[in-house]
């Protein structure tokens, strides 16, 4: 073989080894980041044991979107599968929580921290953080009673782009970014419709409209609802119909699946709260 060919070959082998070594380093580093234990203490919650509470818990679960991500029977699903990015799989809840104590279950919901103490990818816990003890207890009672529908799911897989984002700190989790000791809205008495409406909007709408409800991605700032009359707002949330009849995609589907679980009092309370928001952030 000619010397220059040997040189090129050796160069290629070295390059491949460097790339392989770099990737190996990144996998090690990102696994270490993903499996860093977060020190969020467990707190006991009271879980009621009557059918009315479980029925309320089902309403909490549907309106907060547990089924949207975990499947209609909470059996889990492939939530996202992007080549070179990641496959994110939501677990089968009844199966997974058999290993969880009630306090651990409360922690994964409110803080996004798994039983083992790791940050859960994709769990919108900054939203659920504000759930009241009463609603959380009812939710847990419902989840405990939910029948186990067997499912065989692949595992979550972080691929090269997601790993790159993770080392750069650009793959945030709620557990890693939220304030774990903020005053909890659910601890406040929600005796007025406006207070009740704020509680509902923060534990439901912030998931897509942003933590301050001032818009995120395609979801607009919510004071836009001010353009709605109360009957129009009811129709938006219960039937997914925009005021001007436009197809509003994800919002329409979310309303028809999730918000039909809200009752008229809930919807009027959300409307009352949104009406108190100023048009511009202060
Ligand atoms: C936006 C999507 C989304 C929503 C909404 C959501 N989850 Fe999750 N959840 C996930 C993902 C993704 C995981 C897996 C996280 C991981 O593997 O790191 C998860 C993990 C969990 C786990 C951990 C199970 C285990 O194997 O340790 C539980 C329990 C859970 N979710 C319950 C709920 C409940 C209850 C609700 C509703 C209050 C809910 N989730 C709403 C996406 C979601
Ligand atoms: C799963 C994500 C999601 C959730 C949860 C959600 N929204 Fe939306 N919402 C959207 C998106 C996306 C749009 C933009 C739709 C479009 O214009 O195509 C939208 C649009 C809207 C609009 C404007 C409609 C119009 O006429 O343009 C209002 C008002 C609204 N949402 C209210 C709410 C309220 C109130 C809640 C909580 C009860 C809520 N949304 C929860 C995703 C969501």
mmCIF file of C-alpha atoms and ligand atoms in Angstrom:
data_model
loop_
_atom_site.group_PDB
_atom_site.id
_atom_site.type_symbol
_atom_site.label_atom_id
_atom_site.label_comp_id
_atom_site.label_asym_id
_atom_site.label_seq_id
_atom_site.Cartn_x
_atom_site.Cartn_y
_atom_site.Cartn_z
ATOM 1 C CA UNK A 1 0.000 0.000 0.000
ATOM 2 C CA UNK A 2 1.240 3.468 -0.760
ATOM 3 C CA UNK A 3 2.420 5.485 2.236
ATOM 4 C CA UNK A 4 -0.077 8.306 1.694
ATOM 5 C CA UNK A 5 -2.936 5.785 1.635
ATOM 6 C CA UNK A 6 -1.754 4.376 4.923
ATOM 7 C CA UNK A 7 -1.655 7.929 6.267
ATOM 8 C CA UNK A 8 -5.249 8.609 5.157
ATOM 9 C CA UNK A 9 -6.432 5.297 6.611
ATOM 10 C CA UNK A 10 -4.718 5.934 9.909
ATOM 11 C CA UNK A 11 -6.249 9.416 9.981
ATOM 12 C CA UNK A 12 -9.726 7.996 9.406
ATOM 13 C CA UNK A 13 -9.288 5.395 12.118
ATOM 14 C CA UNK A 14 -8.162 8.109 14.529
ATOM 15 C CA UNK A 15 -11.122 10.311 13.600
ATOM 16 C CA UNK A 16 -13.575 7.435 14.109
ATOM 17 C CA UNK A 17 -11.974 6.640 17.456
ATOM 18 C CA UNK A 18 -12.188 10.281 18.537
ATOM 19 C CA UNK A 19 -15.851 10.504 17.483
ATOM 20 C CA UNK A 20 -16.642 7.205 19.225
ATOM 21 C CA UNK A 21 -14.821 8.354 22.347
ATOM 22 C CA UNK A 22 -16.640 11.699 22.286
ATOM 23 C CA UNK A 23 -19.997 10.009 21.982
ATOM 24 C CA UNK A 24 -19.128 7.571 24.762
ATOM 25 C CA UNK A 25 -18.171 10.514 26.975
ATOM 26 C CA UNK A 26 -21.438 12.280 26.151
ATOM 27 C CA UNK A 27 -23.530 9.199 26.977
ATOM 28 C CA UNK A 28 -21.738 8.849 30.333
ATOM 29 C CA UNK A 29 -22.111 12.546 31.095
ATOM 30 C CA UNK A 30 -25.788 12.759 30.125
ATOM 31 C CA UNK A 31 -26.683 9.582 32.042
ATOM 32 C CA UNK A 32 -24.967 11.098 35.080
ATOM 33 C CA UNK A 33 -27.000 14.299 34.638
ATOM 34 C CA UNK A 34 -30.258 12.440 34.122
ATOM 35 C CA UNK A 35 -29.727 10.206 37.119
ATOM 36 C CA UNK A 36 -28.737 12.853 39.640
ATOM 37 C CA UNK A 37 -30.850 12.545 42.773
ATOM 38 C CA UNK A 38 -32.905 15.596 43.715
ATOM 39 C CA UNK A 39 -33.459 16.096 47.386
ATOM 40 C CA UNK A 40 -37.172 16.802 47.587
ATOM 41 C CA UNK A 41 -38.632 15.621 50.888
ATOM 42 C CA UNK A 42 -41.719 13.417 51.047
ATOM 43 C CA UNK A 43 -44.850 14.760 52.699
ATOM 44 C CA UNK A 44 -47.788 12.663 53.789
ATOM 45 C CA UNK A 45 -51.167 13.297 52.229
ATOM 46 C CA UNK A 46 -54.613 12.124 53.236
ATOM 47 C CA UNK A 47 -56.160 9.813 50.645
ATOM 48 C CA UNK A 48 -59.936 9.469 50.972
ATOM 49 C CA UNK A 49 -61.597 6.121 50.507
ATOM 50 C CA UNK A 50 -65.101 6.823 49.222
ATOM 51 C CA UNK A 51 -66.521 6.650 45.733
ATOM 52 C CA UNK A 52 -67.531 10.330 45.590
ATOM 53 C CA UNK A 53 -63.903 11.331 46.212
ATOM 54 C CA UNK A 54 -62.662 8.902 43.556
ATOM 55 C CA UNK A 55 -65.148 10.386 41.077
ATOM 56 C CA UNK A 56 -63.834 13.862 41.896
ATOM 57 C CA UNK A 57 -60.302 12.498 41.446
ATOM 58 C CA UNK A 58 -61.222 11.301 37.968
ATOM 59 C CA UNK A 59 -62.333 14.844 37.138
ATOM 60 C CA UNK A 60 -59.036 16.205 38.457
ATOM 61 C CA UNK A 61 -57.089 13.678 36.346
ATOM 62 C CA UNK A 62 -58.955 14.323 33.085
ATOM 63 C CA UNK A 63 -59.004 18.099 33.424
ATOM 64 C CA UNK A 64 -55.248 18.159 34.262
ATOM 65 C CA UNK A 65 -54.357 16.064 31.230
ATOM 66 C CA UNK A 66 -53.004 12.861 32.815
ATOM 67 C CA UNK A 67 -54.901 10.848 30.179
ATOM 68 C CA UNK A 68 -53.720 13.071 27.330
ATOM 69 C CA UNK A 69 -50.118 12.043 27.935
ATOM 70 C CA UNK A 70 -50.526 8.650 29.648
ATOM 71 C CA UNK A 71 -53.357 7.276 27.472
ATOM 72 C CA UNK A 72 -57.132 6.968 27.886
ATOM 73 C CA UNK A 73 -56.742 4.035 30.299
ATOM 74 C CA UNK A 74 -53.521 5.495 31.772
ATOM 75 C CA UNK A 75 -51.794 2.521 30.150
ATOM 76 C CA UNK A 76 -48.862 4.614 28.894
ATOM 77 C CA UNK A 77 -47.779 5.281 25.333
ATOM 78 C CA UNK A 78 -44.975 6.403 23.079
ATOM 79 C CA UNK A 79 -45.476 10.104 23.614
ATOM 80 C CA UNK A 80 -42.832 11.316 21.193
ATOM 81 C CA UNK A 81 -40.523 9.526 18.778
ATOM 82 C CA UNK A 82 -38.122 11.747 16.850
ATOM 83 C CA UNK A 83 -35.213 10.189 15.008
ATOM 84 C CA UNK A 84 -31.908 11.523 16.382
ATOM 85 C CA UNK A 85 -33.733 13.343 19.199
ATOM 86 C CA UNK A 86 -35.512 10.959 21.544
ATOM 87 C CA UNK A 87 -38.218 8.455 22.138
ATOM 88 C CA UNK A 88 -40.158 9.569 25.203
ATOM 89 C CA UNK A 89 -42.467 6.975 26.697
ATOM 90 C CA UNK A 90 -45.078 7.719 29.341
ATOM 91 C CA UNK A 91 -45.345 4.897 31.871
ATOM 92 C CA UNK A 92 -48.394 2.740 32.551
ATOM 93 C CA UNK A 93 -49.612 4.569 35.665
ATOM 94 C CA UNK A 94 -51.498 1.764 37.501
ATOM 95 C CA UNK A 95 -48.533 -0.548 36.957
ATOM 96 C CA UNK A 96 -45.881 2.016 37.934
ATOM 97 C CA UNK A 97 -47.600 3.282 41.070
ATOM 98 C CA UNK A 98 -47.917 -0.153 42.627
ATOM 99 C CA UNK A 99 -44.315 0.506 43.755
ATOM 100 C CA UNK A 100 -45.032 4.062 44.955
ATOM 101 C CA UNK A 101 -46.173 5.032 48.455
ATOM 102 C CA UNK A 102 -48.861 7.760 48.617
ATOM 103 C CA UNK A 103 -46.215 10.312 49.638
ATOM 104 C CA UNK A 104 -43.991 9.290 46.701
ATOM 105 C CA UNK A 105 -46.951 9.567 44.375
ATOM 106 C CA UNK A 106 -47.718 13.036 45.702
ATOM 107 C CA UNK A 107 -44.074 13.977 45.079
ATOM 108 C CA UNK A 108 -43.938 12.788 41.454
ATOM 109 C CA UNK A 109 -47.159 14.695 40.712
ATOM 110 C CA UNK A 110 -46.331 17.947 42.527
ATOM 111 C CA UNK A 111 -42.543 18.000 42.101
ATOM 112 C CA UNK A 112 -41.831 15.786 39.075
ATOM 113 C CA UNK A 113 -39.423 13.602 41.038
ATOM 114 C CA UNK A 114 -39.597 9.837 40.519
ATOM 115 C CA UNK A 115 -39.625 7.276 43.290
ATOM 116 C CA UNK A 116 -35.867 6.857 42.851
ATOM 117 C CA UNK A 117 -35.380 10.624 43.216
ATOM 118 C CA UNK A 118 -34.706 11.529 39.563
ATOM 119 C CA UNK A 119 -36.228 14.387 37.571
ATOM 120 C CA UNK A 120 -39.037 12.992 35.361
ATOM 121 C CA UNK A 121 -38.757 14.135 31.750
ATOM 122 C CA UNK A 122 -41.889 15.763 30.405
ATOM 123 C CA UNK A 123 -44.042 15.745 33.576
ATOM 124 C CA UNK A 124 -45.600 19.267 33.837
ATOM 125 C CA UNK A 125 -45.273 19.345 37.604
ATOM 126 C CA UNK A 126 -44.738 23.100 37.869
ATOM 127 C CA UNK A 127 -48.453 23.215 36.977
ATOM 128 C CA UNK A 128 -49.501 20.404 39.325
ATOM 129 C CA UNK A 129 -47.426 21.853 42.187
ATOM 130 C CA UNK A 130 -50.338 24.100 43.087
ATOM 131 C CA UNK A 131 -52.915 21.305 43.511
ATOM 132 C CA UNK A 132 -54.601 21.479 46.907
ATOM 133 C CA UNK A 133 -54.191 18.613 49.383
ATOM 134 C CA UNK A 134 -57.870 17.839 48.872
ATOM 135 C CA UNK A 135 -57.634 17.542 45.070
ATOM 136 C CA UNK A 136 -54.322 15.680 45.256
ATOM 137 C CA UNK A 137 -55.766 13.180 47.746
ATOM 138 C CA UNK A 138 -58.773 12.600 45.491
ATOM 139 C CA UNK A 139 -56.510 12.206 42.467
ATOM 140 C CA UNK A 140 -54.386 9.604 44.246
ATOM 141 C CA UNK A 141 -57.546 7.760 45.387
ATOM 142 C CA UNK A 142 -58.702 7.625 41.750
ATOM 143 C CA UNK A 143 -55.286 6.476 40.436
ATOM 144 C CA UNK A 144 -55.076 3.728 43.079
ATOM 145 C CA UNK A 145 -58.475 2.391 42.004
ATOM 146 C CA UNK A 146 -57.866 2.672 38.242
ATOM 147 C CA UNK A 147 -57.867 -0.796 36.639
ATOM 148 C CA UNK A 148 -54.548 -1.955 35.252
ATOM 149 C CA UNK A 149 -54.702 -2.238 31.467
ATOM 150 C CA UNK A 150 -51.600 -4.185 30.425
ATOM 151 C CA UNK A 151 -49.362 -2.536 27.841
ATOM 152 C CA UNK A 152 -46.002 -3.435 26.404
ATOM 153 C CA UNK A 153 -43.989 -0.293 25.871
ATOM 154 C CA UNK A 154 -40.501 0.342 24.585
ATOM 155 C CA UNK A 155 -38.239 2.283 26.907
ATOM 156 C CA UNK A 156 -37.433 5.979 26.760
ATOM 157 C CA UNK A 157 -34.313 6.582 24.714
ATOM 158 C CA UNK A 158 -32.297 9.781 24.570
ATOM 159 C CA UNK A 159 -30.664 10.139 21.178
ATOM 160 C CA UNK A 160 -27.794 12.300 20.064
ATOM 161 C CA UNK A 161 -29.601 15.690 19.774
ATOM 162 C CA UNK A 162 -31.346 15.289 23.133
ATOM 163 C CA UNK A 163 -28.052 14.283 24.758
ATOM 164 C CA UNK A 164 -26.320 17.298 23.235
ATOM 165 C CA UNK A 165 -29.109 19.525 24.554
ATOM 166 C CA UNK A 166 -28.827 17.915 27.987
ATOM 167 C CA UNK A 167 -25.067 18.603 28.321
ATOM 168 C CA UNK A 168 -25.723 22.194 27.255
ATOM 169 C CA UNK A 169 -28.443 22.552 29.869
ATOM 170 C CA UNK A 170 -31.091 22.945 27.171
ATOM 171 C CA UNK A 171 -33.293 19.979 28.067
ATOM 172 C CA UNK A 172 -35.020 21.351 31.131
ATOM 173 C CA UNK A 173 -37.309 19.330 33.367
ATOM 174 C CA UNK A 174 -39.926 20.881 35.595
ATOM 175 C CA UNK A 175 -38.266 19.228 38.593
ATOM 176 C CA UNK A 176 -34.968 20.869 37.703
ATOM 177 C CA UNK A 177 -36.307 24.361 37.067
ATOM 178 C CA UNK A 178 -39.398 24.911 39.221
ATOM 179 C CA UNK A 179 -39.541 26.558 42.640
ATOM 180 C CA UNK A 180 -40.175 23.654 45.018
ATOM 181 C CA UNK A 181 -41.093 25.860 47.967
ATOM 182 C CA UNK A 182 -43.233 28.630 46.457
ATOM 183 C CA UNK A 183 -46.489 29.435 48.297
ATOM 184 C CA UNK A 184 -48.978 26.855 47.054
ATOM 185 C CA UNK A 185 -52.152 28.289 45.531
ATOM 186 C CA UNK A 186 -54.086 25.231 46.646
ATOM 187 C CA UNK A 187 -53.287 26.066 50.290
ATOM 188 C CA UNK A 188 -55.212 29.309 50.004
ATOM 189 C CA UNK A 189 -58.929 29.269 50.714
ATOM 190 C CA UNK A 190 -60.631 29.592 47.327
ATOM 191 C CA UNK A 191 -63.827 31.010 48.725
ATOM 192 C CA UNK A 192 -64.404 33.609 45.996
ATOM 193 C CA UNK A 193 -64.981 32.760 42.318
ATOM 194 C CA UNK A 194 -61.888 34.782 41.337
ATOM 195 C CA UNK A 195 -59.663 32.813 43.760
ATOM 196 C CA UNK A 196 -61.176 29.532 42.597
ATOM 197 C CA UNK A 197 -60.684 30.612 38.978
ATOM 198 C CA UNK A 198 -57.035 31.440 39.574
ATOM 199 C CA UNK A 199 -56.490 28.020 41.161
ATOM 200 C CA UNK A 200 -58.093 26.271 38.187
ATOM 201 C CA UNK A 201 -56.320 28.379 35.543
ATOM 202 C CA UNK A 202 -52.926 27.871 37.193
ATOM 203 C CA UNK A 203 -53.358 24.104 37.609
ATOM 204 C CA UNK A 204 -54.826 23.595 34.112
ATOM 205 C CA UNK A 205 -54.110 26.317 31.553
ATOM 206 C CA UNK A 206 -50.479 27.145 32.468
ATOM 207 C CA UNK A 207 -49.295 23.848 30.983
ATOM 208 C CA UNK A 208 -49.660 25.358 27.488
ATOM 209 C CA UNK A 209 -50.257 29.083 28.015
ATOM 210 C CA UNK A 210 -47.114 29.602 30.142
ATOM 211 C CA UNK A 211 -46.642 29.727 33.901
ATOM 212 C CA UNK A 212 -47.761 33.363 33.992
ATOM 213 C CA UNK A 213 -50.566 32.674 31.464
ATOM 214 C CA UNK A 214 -48.988 35.244 29.146
ATOM 215 C CA UNK A 215 -48.466 32.853 26.265
ATOM 216 C CA UNK A 216 -45.991 30.171 25.248
ATOM 217 C CA UNK A 217 -45.287 28.489 21.892
ATOM 218 C CA UNK A 218 -48.513 28.713 19.869
ATOM 219 C CA UNK A 219 -50.784 29.324 22.816
ATOM 220 C CA UNK A 220 -51.632 33.028 23.171
ATOM 221 C CA UNK A 221 -51.584 35.166 26.307
ATOM 222 C CA UNK A 222 -54.789 34.401 28.117
ATOM 223 C CA UNK A 223 -56.117 37.894 28.641
ATOM 224 C CA UNK A 224 -57.120 37.377 25.030
ATOM 225 C CA UNK A 225 -60.099 35.681 26.609
ATOM 226 C CA UNK A 226 -61.242 39.190 27.478
ATOM 227 C CA UNK A 227 -62.490 39.406 23.921
ATOM 228 C CA UNK A 228 -64.877 36.609 24.771
ATOM 229 C CA UNK A 229 -68.268 37.025 26.380
ATOM 230 C CA UNK A 230 -69.108 34.492 29.100
ATOM 231 C CA UNK A 231 -71.372 32.387 26.807
ATOM 232 C CA UNK A 232 -68.644 32.386 24.129
ATOM 233 C CA UNK A 233 -66.050 31.356 26.721
ATOM 234 C CA UNK A 234 -68.272 28.510 27.912
ATOM 235 C CA UNK A 235 -68.607 27.304 24.358
ATOM 236 C CA UNK A 236 -64.820 27.559 23.863
ATOM 237 C CA UNK A 237 -64.078 25.403 26.884
ATOM 238 C CA UNK A 238 -66.897 22.895 26.562
ATOM 239 C CA UNK A 239 -67.085 22.432 22.776
ATOM 240 C CA UNK A 240 -63.710 23.762 21.649
ATOM 241 C CA UNK A 241 -65.363 26.444 19.469
ATOM 242 C CA UNK A 242 -63.510 29.710 18.919
ATOM 243 C CA UNK A 243 -65.541 32.906 19.067
ATOM 244 C CA UNK A 244 -65.010 33.490 15.341
ATOM 245 C CA UNK A 245 -65.547 29.845 14.368
ATOM 246 C CA UNK A 246 -61.869 29.368 13.418
ATOM 247 C CA UNK A 247 -60.387 25.889 13.807
ATOM 248 C CA UNK A 248 -58.161 26.217 16.880
ATOM 249 C CA UNK A 249 -56.475 22.811 16.585
ATOM 250 C CA UNK A 250 -54.880 21.672 19.836
ATOM 251 C CA UNK A 251 -57.003 24.032 21.940
ATOM 252 C CA UNK A 252 -60.197 22.680 20.370
ATOM 253 C CA UNK A 253 -59.173 19.065 20.898
ATOM 254 C CA UNK A 254 -58.015 19.760 24.460
ATOM 255 C CA UNK A 255 -61.313 21.429 25.300
ATOM 256 C CA UNK A 256 -63.408 18.602 23.883
ATOM 257 C CA UNK A 257 -61.410 15.896 25.660
ATOM 258 C CA UNK A 258 -60.423 17.580 28.888
ATOM 259 C CA UNK A 259 -62.463 20.627 29.677
ATOM 260 C CA UNK A 260 -65.808 18.940 29.306
ATOM 261 C CA UNK A 261 -64.871 17.489 32.722
ATOM 262 C CA UNK A 262 -65.131 20.993 34.202
ATOM 263 C CA UNK A 263 -68.522 22.133 35.436
ATOM 264 C CA UNK A 264 -70.276 25.409 34.727
ATOM 265 C CA UNK A 265 -69.153 26.849 38.075
ATOM 266 C CA UNK A 266 -65.494 26.057 37.257
ATOM 267 C CA UNK A 267 -65.693 27.694 33.850
ATOM 268 C CA UNK A 268 -67.410 30.821 35.146
ATOM 269 C CA UNK A 269 -64.748 31.050 37.884
ATOM 270 C CA UNK A 270 -61.890 30.816 35.332
ATOM 271 C CA UNK A 271 -63.601 33.524 33.292
ATOM 272 C CA UNK A 272 -63.971 35.722 36.379
ATOM 273 C CA UNK A 273 -60.268 35.320 37.166
ATOM 274 C CA UNK A 274 -59.098 36.008 33.582
ATOM 275 C CA UNK A 275 -61.197 39.168 33.576
ATOM 276 C CA UNK A 276 -59.075 40.489 36.462
ATOM 277 C CA UNK A 277 -55.801 40.066 34.516
ATOM 278 C CA UNK A 278 -54.417 43.192 32.902
ATOM 279 C CA UNK A 279 -53.860 43.152 29.157
ATOM 280 C CA UNK A 280 -50.123 43.676 29.474
ATOM 281 C CA UNK A 281 -47.674 42.058 31.901
ATOM 282 C CA UNK A 282 -46.863 44.329 34.852
HETATM 283 C C1 LIG B 1 -47.279 16.487 29.139
HETATM 284 C C2 LIG B 1 -47.355 15.063 29.385
HETATM 285 C C3 LIG B 1 -47.672 14.533 30.771
HETATM 286 C C4 LIG B 1 -48.749 14.868 31.577
HETATM 287 C C5 LIG B 1 -49.835 15.909 31.335
HETATM 288 C C6 LIG B 1 -48.660 13.995 32.715
HETATM 289 N N1 LIG B 1 -47.557 13.187 32.640
HETATM 290 FE FE1 LIG B 1 -46.940 11.795 34.011
HETATM 291 N N2 LIG B 1 -45.254 11.464 32.946
HETATM 292 C C7 LIG B 1 -44.986 11.981 31.695
HETATM 293 C C8 LIG B 1 -43.720 11.423 31.204
HETATM 294 C C9 LIG B 1 -43.086 11.719 29.859
HETATM 295 C C10 LIG B 1 -43.255 10.554 32.214
HETATM 296 C C11 LIG B 1 -41.955 9.724 32.184
HETATM 297 C C12 LIG B 1 -40.842 10.523 32.747
HETATM 298 C C13 LIG B 1 -39.500 9.863 32.622
HETATM 299 O O1 LIG B 1 -39.404 8.743 32.128
HETATM 300 O O2 LIG B 1 -38.505 10.499 33.052
HETATM 301 C C14 LIG B 1 -44.237 10.631 33.291
HETATM 302 C C15 LIG B 1 -44.114 9.926 34.500
HETATM 303 C C16 LIG B 1 -45.142 9.780 35.422
HETATM 304 C C17 LIG B 1 -45.080 8.923 36.590
HETATM 305 C C18 LIG B 1 -43.878 8.082 37.033
HETATM 306 C C19 LIG B 1 -44.064 6.624 36.773
HETATM 307 C C20 LIG B 1 -42.797 5.807 36.978
HETATM 308 O O3 LIG B 1 -42.598 4.888 36.172
HETATM 309 O O4 LIG B 1 -42.020 6.072 37.900
HETATM 310 C C21 LIG B 1 -46.297 9.039 37.232
HETATM 311 C C22 LIG B 1 -46.759 8.321 38.484
HETATM 312 C C23 LIG B 1 -47.088 9.991 36.474
HETATM 313 N N3 LIG B 1 -46.357 10.417 35.391
HETATM 314 C C24 LIG B 1 -48.368 10.396 36.808
HETATM 315 C C25 LIG B 1 -49.064 11.432 36.178
HETATM 316 C C26 LIG B 1 -50.325 11.986 36.641
HETATM 317 C C27 LIG B 1 -51.098 11.482 37.848
HETATM 318 C C28 LIG B 1 -50.662 12.997 35.791
HETATM 319 C C29 LIG B 1 -51.837 13.945 35.860
HETATM 320 C C30 LIG B 1 -51.969 14.721 37.093
HETATM 321 C C31 LIG B 1 -49.602 13.073 34.796
HETATM 322 N N4 LIG B 1 -48.658 12.115 35.053
HETATM 323 C C32 LIG B 1 -49.582 13.985 33.748
HETATM 324 C C33 LIG B 1 -45.765 12.888 30.978
HETATM 325 C C34 LIG B 1 -46.936 13.483 31.454
HETATM 326 C C1 LIG B 2 -52.739 21.323 25.743
HETATM 327 C C2 LIG B 2 -52.472 22.724 25.565
HETATM 328 C C3 LIG B 2 -53.499 23.738 26.011
HETATM 329 C C4 LIG B 2 -54.137 23.827 27.237
HETATM 330 C C5 LIG B 2 -54.005 22.907 28.442
HETATM 331 C C6 LIG B 2 -54.966 25.029 27.172
HETATM 332 N N1 LIG B 2 -54.818 25.645 25.954
HETATM 333 FE FE1 LIG B 2 -55.803 27.323 25.312
HETATM 334 N N2 LIG B 2 -54.848 27.227 23.538
HETATM 335 C C7 LIG B 2 -53.874 26.310 23.194
HETATM 336 C C8 LIG B 2 -53.363 26.624 21.868
HETATM 337 C C9 LIG B 2 -52.270 25.864 21.133
HETATM 338 C C10 LIG B 2 -54.084 27.768 21.426
HETATM 339 C C11 LIG B 2 -53.926 28.480 20.077
HETATM 340 C C12 LIG B 2 -54.899 27.861 19.128
HETATM 341 C C13 LIG B 2 -54.867 28.467 17.743
HETATM 342 O O1 LIG B 2 -55.016 29.712 17.627
HETATM 343 O O2 LIG B 2 -54.700 27.689 16.801
HETATM 344 C C14 LIG B 2 -55.001 28.112 22.495
HETATM 345 C C15 LIG B 2 -55.901 29.175 22.426
HETATM 346 C C16 LIG B 2 -56.686 29.625 23.483
HETATM 347 C C17 LIG B 2 -57.512 30.811 23.456
HETATM 348 C C18 LIG B 2 -57.694 31.768 22.272
HETATM 349 C C19 LIG B 2 -58.784 31.267 21.372
HETATM 350 C C20 LIG B 2 -58.950 32.140 20.140
HETATM 351 O O3 LIG B 2 -60.066 32.589 19.909
HETATM 352 O O4 LIG B 2 -57.945 32.352 19.437
HETATM 353 C C21 LIG B 2 -58.106 30.925 24.682
HETATM 354 C C22 LIG B 2 -59.067 32.015 25.155
HETATM 355 C C23 LIG B 2 -57.644 29.792 25.457
HETATM 356 N N3 LIG B 2 -56.788 29.019 24.711
HETATM 357 C C24 LIG B 2 -58.030 29.541 26.765
HETATM 358 C C25 LIG B 2 -57.575 28.479 27.535
HETATM 359 C C26 LIG B 2 -57.959 28.250 28.899
HETATM 360 C C27 LIG B 2 -58.879 29.155 29.712
HETATM 361 C C28 LIG B 2 -57.325 27.114 29.306
HETATM 362 C C29 LIG B 2 -57.427 26.415 30.660
HETATM 363 C C30 LIG B 2 -58.767 26.076 31.099
HETATM 364 C C31 LIG B 2 -56.542 26.622 28.187
HETATM 365 N N4 LIG B 2 -56.711 27.472 27.131
HETATM 366 C C32 LIG B 2 -55.762 25.473 28.223
HETATM 367 C C33 LIG B 2 -53.452 25.225 23.964
HETATM 368 C C34 LIG B 2 -53.921 24.902 25.225
#
